[in-house]
Each structure stands twice: as C-alpha cells, then as structure tokens.
mmCIF file of C-alpha atoms in Angstrom:
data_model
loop_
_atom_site.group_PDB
_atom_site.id
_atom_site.type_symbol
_atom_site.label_atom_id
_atom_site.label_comp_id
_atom_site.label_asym_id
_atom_site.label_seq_id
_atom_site.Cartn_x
_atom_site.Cartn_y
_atom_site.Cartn_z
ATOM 1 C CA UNK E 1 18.328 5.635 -8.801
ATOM 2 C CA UNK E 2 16.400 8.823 -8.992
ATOM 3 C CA UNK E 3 14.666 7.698 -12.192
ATOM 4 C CA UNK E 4 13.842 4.574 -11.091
ATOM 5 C CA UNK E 5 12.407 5.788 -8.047
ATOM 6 C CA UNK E 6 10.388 8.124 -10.450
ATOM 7 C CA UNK E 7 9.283 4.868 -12.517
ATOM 8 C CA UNK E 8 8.094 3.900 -9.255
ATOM 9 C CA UNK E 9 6.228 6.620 -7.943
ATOM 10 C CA UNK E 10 4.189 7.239 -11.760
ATOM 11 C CA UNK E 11 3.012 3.301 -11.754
ATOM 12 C CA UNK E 12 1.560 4.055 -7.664
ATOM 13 C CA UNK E 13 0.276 6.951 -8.022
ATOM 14 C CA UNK E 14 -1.197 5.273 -11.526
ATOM 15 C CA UNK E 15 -3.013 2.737 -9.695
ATOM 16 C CA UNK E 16 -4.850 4.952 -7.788
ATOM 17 C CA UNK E 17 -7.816 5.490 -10.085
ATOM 18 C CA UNK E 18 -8.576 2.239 -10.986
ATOM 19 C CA UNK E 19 -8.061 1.090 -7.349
ATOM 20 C CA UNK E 20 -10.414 3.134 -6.134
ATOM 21 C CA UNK E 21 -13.081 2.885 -9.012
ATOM 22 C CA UNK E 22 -13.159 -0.514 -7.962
ATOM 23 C CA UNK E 23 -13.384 0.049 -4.245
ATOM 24 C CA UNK E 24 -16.812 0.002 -2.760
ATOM 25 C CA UNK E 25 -16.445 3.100 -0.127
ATOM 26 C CA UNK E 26 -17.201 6.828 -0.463
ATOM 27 C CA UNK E 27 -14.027 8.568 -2.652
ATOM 28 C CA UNK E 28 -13.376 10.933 0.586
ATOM 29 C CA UNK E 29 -13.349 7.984 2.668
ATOM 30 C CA UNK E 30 -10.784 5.980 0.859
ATOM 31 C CA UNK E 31 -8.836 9.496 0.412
ATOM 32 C CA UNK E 32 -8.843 9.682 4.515
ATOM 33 C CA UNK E 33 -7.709 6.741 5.351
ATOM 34 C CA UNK E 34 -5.299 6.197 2.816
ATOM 35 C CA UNK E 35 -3.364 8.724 4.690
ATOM 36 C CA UNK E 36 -4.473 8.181 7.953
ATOM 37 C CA UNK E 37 -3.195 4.194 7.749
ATOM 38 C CA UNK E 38 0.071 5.539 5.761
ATOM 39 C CA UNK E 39 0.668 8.084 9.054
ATOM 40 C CA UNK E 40 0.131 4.763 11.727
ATOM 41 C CA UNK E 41 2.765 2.953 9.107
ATOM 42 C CA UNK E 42 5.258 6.034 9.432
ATOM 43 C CA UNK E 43 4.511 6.917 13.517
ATOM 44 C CA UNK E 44 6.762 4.395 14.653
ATOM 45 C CA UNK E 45 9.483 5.643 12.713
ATOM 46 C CA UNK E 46 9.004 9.223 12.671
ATOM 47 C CA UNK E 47 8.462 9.057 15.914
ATOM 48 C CA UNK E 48 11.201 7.775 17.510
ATOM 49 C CA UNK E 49 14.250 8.207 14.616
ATOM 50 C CA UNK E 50 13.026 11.723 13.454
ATOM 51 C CA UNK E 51 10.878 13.092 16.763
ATOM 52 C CA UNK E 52 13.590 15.967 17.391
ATOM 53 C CA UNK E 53 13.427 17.001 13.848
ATOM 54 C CA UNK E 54 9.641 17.211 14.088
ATOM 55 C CA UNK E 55 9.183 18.826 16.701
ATOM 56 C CA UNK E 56 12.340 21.201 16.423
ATOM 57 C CA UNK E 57 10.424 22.849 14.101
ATOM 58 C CA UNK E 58 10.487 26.263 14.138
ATOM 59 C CA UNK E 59 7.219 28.280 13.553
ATOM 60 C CA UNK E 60 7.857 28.516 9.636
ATOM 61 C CA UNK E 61 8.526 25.299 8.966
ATOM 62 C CA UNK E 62 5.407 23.993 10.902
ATOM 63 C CA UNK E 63 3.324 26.817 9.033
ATOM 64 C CA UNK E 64 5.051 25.261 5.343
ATOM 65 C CA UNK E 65 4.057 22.085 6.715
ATOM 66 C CA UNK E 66 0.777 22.575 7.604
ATOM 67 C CA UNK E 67 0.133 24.820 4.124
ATOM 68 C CA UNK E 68 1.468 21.407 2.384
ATOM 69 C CA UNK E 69 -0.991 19.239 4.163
ATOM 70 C CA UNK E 70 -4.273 21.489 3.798
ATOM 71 C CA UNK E 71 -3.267 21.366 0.390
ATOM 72 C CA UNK E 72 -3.088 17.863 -0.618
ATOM 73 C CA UNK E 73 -6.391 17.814 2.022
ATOM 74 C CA UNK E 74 -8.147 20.166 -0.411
ATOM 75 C CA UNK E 75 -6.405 18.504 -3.827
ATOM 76 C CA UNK E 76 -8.536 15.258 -2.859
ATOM 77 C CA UNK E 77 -11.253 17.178 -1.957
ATOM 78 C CA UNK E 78 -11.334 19.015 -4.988
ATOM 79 C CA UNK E 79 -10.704 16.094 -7.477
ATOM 80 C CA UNK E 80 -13.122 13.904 -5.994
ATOM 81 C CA UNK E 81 -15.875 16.430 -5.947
ATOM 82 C CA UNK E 82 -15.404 17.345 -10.027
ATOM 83 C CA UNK E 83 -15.566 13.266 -10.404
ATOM 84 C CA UNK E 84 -19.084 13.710 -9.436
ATOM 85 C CA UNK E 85 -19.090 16.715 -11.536
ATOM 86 C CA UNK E 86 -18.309 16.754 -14.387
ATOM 87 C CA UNK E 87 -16.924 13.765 -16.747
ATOM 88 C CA UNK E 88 -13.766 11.765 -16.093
ATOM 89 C CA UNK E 89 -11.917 12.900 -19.063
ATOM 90 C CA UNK E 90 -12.554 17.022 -18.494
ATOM 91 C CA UNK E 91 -11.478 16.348 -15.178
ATOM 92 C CA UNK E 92 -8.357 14.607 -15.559
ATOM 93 C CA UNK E 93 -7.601 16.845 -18.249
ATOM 94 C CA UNK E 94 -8.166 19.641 -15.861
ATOM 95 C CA UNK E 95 -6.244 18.663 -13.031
ATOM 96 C CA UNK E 96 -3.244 18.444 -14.914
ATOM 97 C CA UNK E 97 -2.921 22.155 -14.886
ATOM 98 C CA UNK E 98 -0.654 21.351 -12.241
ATOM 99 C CA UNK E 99 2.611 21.501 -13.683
ATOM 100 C CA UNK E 100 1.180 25.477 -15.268
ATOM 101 C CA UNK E 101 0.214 26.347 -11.977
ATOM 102 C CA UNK E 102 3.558 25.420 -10.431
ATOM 103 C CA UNK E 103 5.030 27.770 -13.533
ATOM 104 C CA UNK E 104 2.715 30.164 -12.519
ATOM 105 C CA UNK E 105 3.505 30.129 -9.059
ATOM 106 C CA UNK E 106 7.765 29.795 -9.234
ATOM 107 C CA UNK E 107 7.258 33.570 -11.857
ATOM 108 C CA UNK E 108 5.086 34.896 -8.803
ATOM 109 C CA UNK E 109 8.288 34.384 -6.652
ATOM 110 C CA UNK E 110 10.635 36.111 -8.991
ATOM 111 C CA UNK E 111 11.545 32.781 -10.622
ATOM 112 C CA UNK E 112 10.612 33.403 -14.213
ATOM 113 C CA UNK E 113 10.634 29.550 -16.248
ATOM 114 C CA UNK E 114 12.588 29.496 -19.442
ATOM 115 C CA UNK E 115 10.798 29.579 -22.433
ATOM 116 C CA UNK E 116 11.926 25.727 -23.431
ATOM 117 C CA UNK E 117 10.436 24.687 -20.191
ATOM 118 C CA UNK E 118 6.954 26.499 -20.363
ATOM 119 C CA UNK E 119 7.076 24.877 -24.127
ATOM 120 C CA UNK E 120 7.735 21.406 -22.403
ATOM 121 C CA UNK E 121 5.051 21.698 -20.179
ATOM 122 C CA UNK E 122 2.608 22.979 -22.739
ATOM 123 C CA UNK E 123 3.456 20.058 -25.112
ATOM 124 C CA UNK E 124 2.969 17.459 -21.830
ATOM 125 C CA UNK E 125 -0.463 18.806 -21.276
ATOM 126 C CA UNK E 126 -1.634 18.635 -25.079
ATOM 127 C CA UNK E 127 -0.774 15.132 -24.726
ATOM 128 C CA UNK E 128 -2.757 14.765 -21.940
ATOM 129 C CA UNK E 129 -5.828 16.384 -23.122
ATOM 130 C CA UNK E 130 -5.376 14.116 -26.672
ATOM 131 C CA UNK E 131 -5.564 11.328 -24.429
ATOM 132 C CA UNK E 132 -8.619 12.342 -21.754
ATOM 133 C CA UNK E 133 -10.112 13.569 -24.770
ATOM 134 C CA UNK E 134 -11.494 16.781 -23.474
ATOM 135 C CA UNK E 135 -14.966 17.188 -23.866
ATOM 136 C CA UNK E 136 -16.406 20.273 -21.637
ATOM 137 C CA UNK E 137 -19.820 20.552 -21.178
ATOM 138 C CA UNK E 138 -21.628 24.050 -20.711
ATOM 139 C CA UNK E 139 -24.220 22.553 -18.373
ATOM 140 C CA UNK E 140 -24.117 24.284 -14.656
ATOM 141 C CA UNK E 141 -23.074 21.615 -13.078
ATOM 142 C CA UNK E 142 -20.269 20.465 -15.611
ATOM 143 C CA UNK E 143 -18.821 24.468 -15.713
ATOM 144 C CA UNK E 144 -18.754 23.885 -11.422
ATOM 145 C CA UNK E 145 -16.901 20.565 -11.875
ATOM 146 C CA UNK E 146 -14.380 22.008 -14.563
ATOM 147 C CA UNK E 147 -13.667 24.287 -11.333
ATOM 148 C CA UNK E 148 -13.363 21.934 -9.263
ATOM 149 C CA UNK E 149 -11.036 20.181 -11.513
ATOM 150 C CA UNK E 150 -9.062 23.489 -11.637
ATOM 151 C CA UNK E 151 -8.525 23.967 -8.343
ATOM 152 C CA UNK E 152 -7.713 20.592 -7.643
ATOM 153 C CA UNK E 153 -4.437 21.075 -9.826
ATOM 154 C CA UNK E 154 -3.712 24.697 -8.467
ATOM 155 C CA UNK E 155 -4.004 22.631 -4.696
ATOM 156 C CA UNK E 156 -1.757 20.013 -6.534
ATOM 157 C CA UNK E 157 0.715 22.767 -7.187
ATOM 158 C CA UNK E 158 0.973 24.510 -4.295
ATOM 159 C CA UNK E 159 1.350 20.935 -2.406
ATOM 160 C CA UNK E 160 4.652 19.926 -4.302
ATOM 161 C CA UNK E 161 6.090 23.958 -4.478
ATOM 162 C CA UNK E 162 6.060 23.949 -0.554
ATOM 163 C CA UNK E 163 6.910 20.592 0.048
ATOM 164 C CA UNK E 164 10.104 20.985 -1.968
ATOM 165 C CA UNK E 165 10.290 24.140 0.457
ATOM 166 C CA UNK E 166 10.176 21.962 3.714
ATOM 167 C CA UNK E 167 11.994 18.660 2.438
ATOM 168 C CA UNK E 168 15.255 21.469 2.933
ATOM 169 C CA UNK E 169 15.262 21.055 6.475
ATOM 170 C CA UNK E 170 13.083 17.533 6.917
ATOM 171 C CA UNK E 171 14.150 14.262 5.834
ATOM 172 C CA UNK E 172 11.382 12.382 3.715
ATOM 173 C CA UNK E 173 10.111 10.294 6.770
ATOM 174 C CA UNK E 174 9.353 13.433 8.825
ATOM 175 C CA UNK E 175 7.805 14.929 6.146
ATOM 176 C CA UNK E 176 5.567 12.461 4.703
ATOM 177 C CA UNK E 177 4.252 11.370 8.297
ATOM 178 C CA UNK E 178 3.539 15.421 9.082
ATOM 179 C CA UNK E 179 1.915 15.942 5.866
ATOM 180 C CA UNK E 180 0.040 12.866 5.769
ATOM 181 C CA UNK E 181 -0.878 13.739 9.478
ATOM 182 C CA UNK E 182 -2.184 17.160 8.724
ATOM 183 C CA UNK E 183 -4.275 15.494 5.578
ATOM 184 C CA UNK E 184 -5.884 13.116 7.600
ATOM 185 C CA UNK E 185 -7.190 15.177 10.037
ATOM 186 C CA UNK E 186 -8.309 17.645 7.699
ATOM 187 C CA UNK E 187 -10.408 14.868 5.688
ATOM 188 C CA UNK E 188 -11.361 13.654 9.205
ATOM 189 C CA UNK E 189 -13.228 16.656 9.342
ATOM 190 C CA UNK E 190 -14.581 16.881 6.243
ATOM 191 C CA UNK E 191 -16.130 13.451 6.095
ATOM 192 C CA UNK E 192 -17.333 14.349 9.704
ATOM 193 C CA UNK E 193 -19.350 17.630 8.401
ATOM 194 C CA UNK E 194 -20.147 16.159 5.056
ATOM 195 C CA UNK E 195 -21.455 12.795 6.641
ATOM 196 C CA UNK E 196 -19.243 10.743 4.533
ATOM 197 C CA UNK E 197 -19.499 7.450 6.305
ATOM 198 C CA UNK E 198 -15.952 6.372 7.063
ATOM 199 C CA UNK E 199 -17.008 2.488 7.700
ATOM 200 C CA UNK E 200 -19.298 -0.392 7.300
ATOM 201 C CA UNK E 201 -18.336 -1.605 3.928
ATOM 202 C CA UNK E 202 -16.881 -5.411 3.084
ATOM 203 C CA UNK E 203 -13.497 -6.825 3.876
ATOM 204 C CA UNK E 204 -13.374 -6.841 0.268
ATOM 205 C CA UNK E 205 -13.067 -3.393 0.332
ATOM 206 C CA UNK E 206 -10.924 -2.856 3.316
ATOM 207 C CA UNK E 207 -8.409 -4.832 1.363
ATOM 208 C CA UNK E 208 -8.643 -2.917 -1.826
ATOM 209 C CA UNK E 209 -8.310 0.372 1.112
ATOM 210 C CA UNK E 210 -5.332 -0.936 1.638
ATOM 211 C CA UNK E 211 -3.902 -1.811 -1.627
ATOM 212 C CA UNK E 212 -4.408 1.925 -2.615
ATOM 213 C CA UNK E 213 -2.225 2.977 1.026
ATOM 214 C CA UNK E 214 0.146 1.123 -0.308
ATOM 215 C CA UNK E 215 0.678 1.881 -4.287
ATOM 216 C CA UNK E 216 -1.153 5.170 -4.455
ATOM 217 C CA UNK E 217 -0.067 6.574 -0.756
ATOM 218 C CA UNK E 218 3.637 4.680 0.285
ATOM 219 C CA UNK E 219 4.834 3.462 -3.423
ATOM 220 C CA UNK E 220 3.197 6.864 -5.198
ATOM 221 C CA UNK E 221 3.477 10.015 -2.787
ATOM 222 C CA UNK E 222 5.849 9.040 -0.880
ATOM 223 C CA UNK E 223 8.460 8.483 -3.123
ATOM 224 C CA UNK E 224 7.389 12.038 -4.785
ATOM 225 C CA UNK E 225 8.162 13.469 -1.589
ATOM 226 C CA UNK E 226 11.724 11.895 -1.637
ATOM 227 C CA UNK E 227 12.158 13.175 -5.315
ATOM 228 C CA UNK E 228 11.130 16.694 -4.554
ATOM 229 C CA UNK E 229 14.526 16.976 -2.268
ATOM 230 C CA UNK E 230 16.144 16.187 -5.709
ATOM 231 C CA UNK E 231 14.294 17.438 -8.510
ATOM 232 C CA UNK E 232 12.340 20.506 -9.484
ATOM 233 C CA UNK E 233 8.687 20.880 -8.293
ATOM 234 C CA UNK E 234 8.223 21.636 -12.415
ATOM 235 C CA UNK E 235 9.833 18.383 -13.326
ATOM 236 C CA UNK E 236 7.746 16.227 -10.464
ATOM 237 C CA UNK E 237 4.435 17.552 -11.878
ATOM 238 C CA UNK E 238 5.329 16.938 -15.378
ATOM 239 C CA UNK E 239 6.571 13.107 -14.214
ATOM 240 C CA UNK E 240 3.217 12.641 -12.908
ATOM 241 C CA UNK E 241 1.278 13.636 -15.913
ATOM 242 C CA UNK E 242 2.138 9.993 -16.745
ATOM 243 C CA UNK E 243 -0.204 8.610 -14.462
ATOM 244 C CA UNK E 244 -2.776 9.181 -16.870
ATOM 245 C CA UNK E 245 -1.282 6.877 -19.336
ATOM 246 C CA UNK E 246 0.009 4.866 -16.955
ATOM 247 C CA UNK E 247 -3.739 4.082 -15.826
ATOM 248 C CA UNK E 248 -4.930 3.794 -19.139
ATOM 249 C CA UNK E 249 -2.461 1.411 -19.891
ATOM 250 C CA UNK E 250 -2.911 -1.098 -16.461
ATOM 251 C CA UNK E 251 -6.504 -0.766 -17.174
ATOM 252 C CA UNK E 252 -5.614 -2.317 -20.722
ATOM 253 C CA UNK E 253 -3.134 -4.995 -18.765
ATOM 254 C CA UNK E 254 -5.724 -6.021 -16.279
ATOM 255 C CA UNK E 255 -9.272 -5.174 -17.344
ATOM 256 C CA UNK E 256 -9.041 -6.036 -21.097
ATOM 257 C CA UNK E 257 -9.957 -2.221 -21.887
ATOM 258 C CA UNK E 258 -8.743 -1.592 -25.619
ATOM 259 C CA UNK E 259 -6.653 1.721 -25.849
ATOM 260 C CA UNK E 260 -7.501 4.571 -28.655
ATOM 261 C CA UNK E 261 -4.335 5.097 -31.112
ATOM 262 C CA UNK E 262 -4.367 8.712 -29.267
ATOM 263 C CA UNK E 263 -3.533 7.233 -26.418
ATOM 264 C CA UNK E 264 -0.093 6.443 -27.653
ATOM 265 C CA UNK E 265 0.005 9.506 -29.720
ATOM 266 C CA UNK E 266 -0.087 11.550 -25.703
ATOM 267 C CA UNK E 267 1.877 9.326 -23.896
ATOM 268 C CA UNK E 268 4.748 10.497 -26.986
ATOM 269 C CA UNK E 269 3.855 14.233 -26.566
ATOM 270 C CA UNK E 270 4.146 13.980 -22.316
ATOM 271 C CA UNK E 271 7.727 12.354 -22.525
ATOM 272 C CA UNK E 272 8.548 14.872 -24.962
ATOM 273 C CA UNK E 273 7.800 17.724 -23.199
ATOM 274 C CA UNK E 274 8.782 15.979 -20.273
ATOM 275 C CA UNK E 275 12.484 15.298 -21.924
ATOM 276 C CA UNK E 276 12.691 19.261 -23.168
ATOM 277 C CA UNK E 277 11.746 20.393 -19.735
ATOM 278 C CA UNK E 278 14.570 18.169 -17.818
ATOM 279 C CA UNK E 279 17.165 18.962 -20.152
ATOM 280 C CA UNK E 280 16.522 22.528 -19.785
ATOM 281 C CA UNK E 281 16.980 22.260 -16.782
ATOM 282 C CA UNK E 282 19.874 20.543 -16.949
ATOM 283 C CA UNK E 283 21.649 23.223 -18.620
ATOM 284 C CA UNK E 284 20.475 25.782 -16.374
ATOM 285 C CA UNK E 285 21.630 23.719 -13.007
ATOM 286 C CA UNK E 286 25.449 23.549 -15.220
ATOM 287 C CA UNK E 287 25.016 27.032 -15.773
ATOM 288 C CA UNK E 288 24.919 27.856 -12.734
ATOM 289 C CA UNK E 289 27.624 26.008 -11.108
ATOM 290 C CA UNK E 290 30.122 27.412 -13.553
ATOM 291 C CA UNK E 291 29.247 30.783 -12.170
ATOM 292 C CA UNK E 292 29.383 29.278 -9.080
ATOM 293 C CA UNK E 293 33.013 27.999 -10.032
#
C-alpha cells in the first residue's frame, strides 16, 4: 500500500509543473492558494476529529511545525524565483539537491548515511541532471538563480527531515492542515510585500488553480506527508526525484512533446539509485531489530 501510495504522490506532485506553466496567474499566487484552498479542504476535519491533538501541542512540536511550514513557504519561494532566473533545466537540476541535503543534514545530527546510500543518491541525481540537461550559465543573473535553485532544495530538505520529526506525535491530517496553514500565511505575506496580485485572472484559470490543489497539493504532498511516518526522509526525496520524469513523460502523453533517448537513460539511473538506497536501508532497519531481539 505504501508503494502505491508513493506511485501516487510522484504522478501529483509531477503534474505540478506543467499545471502551472499552463495556468495564467503569478507562480507565488498559484503556490498560495494551493495551500491556502488545501487548509479550507482539511479545517473541517482537523478541526473537529484532530483539534485536541493540534492544539495539545506542546511548545516543541508547534516550533517543528512551524520550522516545517516556513520551509516549504521558502522552498516555493525559492524555486519560483530561480524559474525567473535562471533556465528550467539548471534549476530543476538544482533543486534536486534535496535528497544530498537531507544526507547532509541526518550526518549533522550524528546520523552518518551508509556509503551504499550516499552512492544511491548520487547515482539518482546524475540521472536527473542527464535528463534536465544541465546547462549553467555564468551570467549574474543565472549564478543568482543557480542559488536560488540551491536553496530551494536545502528548504526542500529541511521541510521533509522535520516533518518526519512531527508526523511522531501528529497524525497526517493534523499535520498537513498545520503545515499547509503556516505556508499559506507565510506566502500571504509575501505576495502582500512583493505585490503579487492574488486575483483577477479567468475562470479558466481558477479551474486549472484548482486542479494543481488537488494533484500537486492533496494527491502529491499530502500523501508525502503520510509516507514520511513510514519511510525515511532520504528515501521520500529520492521517490520524488521522479517527478522530473514523471513530467517529462505526461508532457509527452498530453502535449505531444517528443522525449530525448536521455530521458529514459535518467529515469533508469533514479530507480537505480533509488532501489540501492531502499534496500540499504532495508538491511539496516533488519539489523537493527535483531539487536533489538
């Protein structure tokens, strides 16, 4: 169930990019409400099945919560703003640091990744850079998107380390409404300074709005924030590495676009890397409950 649930969370969060390429509104708009219509989906919910969990809280758990939010906040804001940037394929490229970053991060808290799964990860990201096709400019403004891009997956990271860290005491309802809740309002703000207009557009694009709440917010995040109560923060970032295949190859389904032999020469590398990494950790889960035993 798990792994179906993954399959289902890689083809929403896939549809994200081409959802909102085609959506007439402002990036930061779409990435606002988004999570401010998937928190009004969750309130009723949350609020009445899980309203003692959420606010039982204690002040740790609101302070993991809050980090988690600001950082998928920041993660949009940072991945939209090297869009404008820089080029698509440096970017994505970029970004998907992520799963290095969470490496990085676990060995700054005394967990030090075995060496099959920092070779996983590093095989999953060659196959995403052989299918973005990296090409990084040394122009000013390209070197400031690259950054961007960069800190959009270190924001990435930190979002899915301490989420797994409060899914331990919060179900994935009271969760994904706080975090979403947080991310809203920080957007909110954001637009509000950066006078991101946050209506006026078509009912066409209302609808498409919508559509990406739906697959890229409830069907893609959501569902990640379920599997991070069950798998490792390492093994969730390398999962979605797929989503740049995976929106390579709708574009392909839908939009005619042909697809570059590489492209099937990355997605092969990514579930690679992403097979050495979860069978490491397989072993090293066994491991332990022997000792355990």
């Amino acid at each position: 169930m798990n792994y179906l649930l993954a399959l289902v969370a890689v083809i929403g969060v896939s549809m994200s990019g081409p959802l909102m390429a085609a959506t007439a509104a402002p990036a930061l708009a779409i990435a606002f409400w988004r999570n401010a219509m998937a928190t009004g989906l969750l309130a009723p919910i949350a609020l009445t099945r899980h309203r003692t969990a959420i606010t039982g809280q204690d002040r740790h758990g609101w302070t993991l919560a809050i980090v988690a939010g600001a950082a998928l906040a920041a993660h949009f804001a940072c991945w939209v703003g090297s869009l404008k940037l820089t080029s698509v394929a440096a970017a994505t490229a970029l970004v998907s640091m992520q799963v290095l970053f969470v490496i990085a991060i676990d060995a700054l808290r005394g967990r030090r990744a075995a060496p099959a799964v920092v070779a996983g990860s590093l095989l999953a990201v060659v196959g995403v850079a052989a299918i973005s096709g990296v090409d990084l400019s040394l122009s000013k403004e390209a070197l400031w998107g690259d950054a961007l891009a960069l800190a959009g997956g270190l924001f990435a990271a930190i979002y899915v380390v301490v989420g797994a860290r409060v899914r331990e005491t919060l179900s994935t309802t009271a969760y994904t409404f706080t975090c979403y809740g947080i991310c809203s309002a920080i957007l909110l703000v954001v637009c509000l300074v950066a006078g991101v207009p946050l209506g006026g557009w078509s009912a066409r694009a209302w609808v498409m709005i919508v559509a990406v709440m739906v697959c890229a917010q409830l069907l893609g995040h959501s569902v990640i924030n379920h599997l991070l109560a069950v798998m490792s923060p390492v093994v969730v970032s390398l999962m979605l590495l797929l989503e740049v295949p995976g929106a390579a190859l709708l574009a392909a389904a839908f939009l005619g676009e042909s697809l570059p032999w590489l492209t099937y020469g990355g997605i092969v590398l990514i579930l690679a890397g992403l097979a050495v990494v979860t069978a490491s950790t397989g072993r090293a889960r066994r491991a332990e409950t022997l000792v355990a035993d």
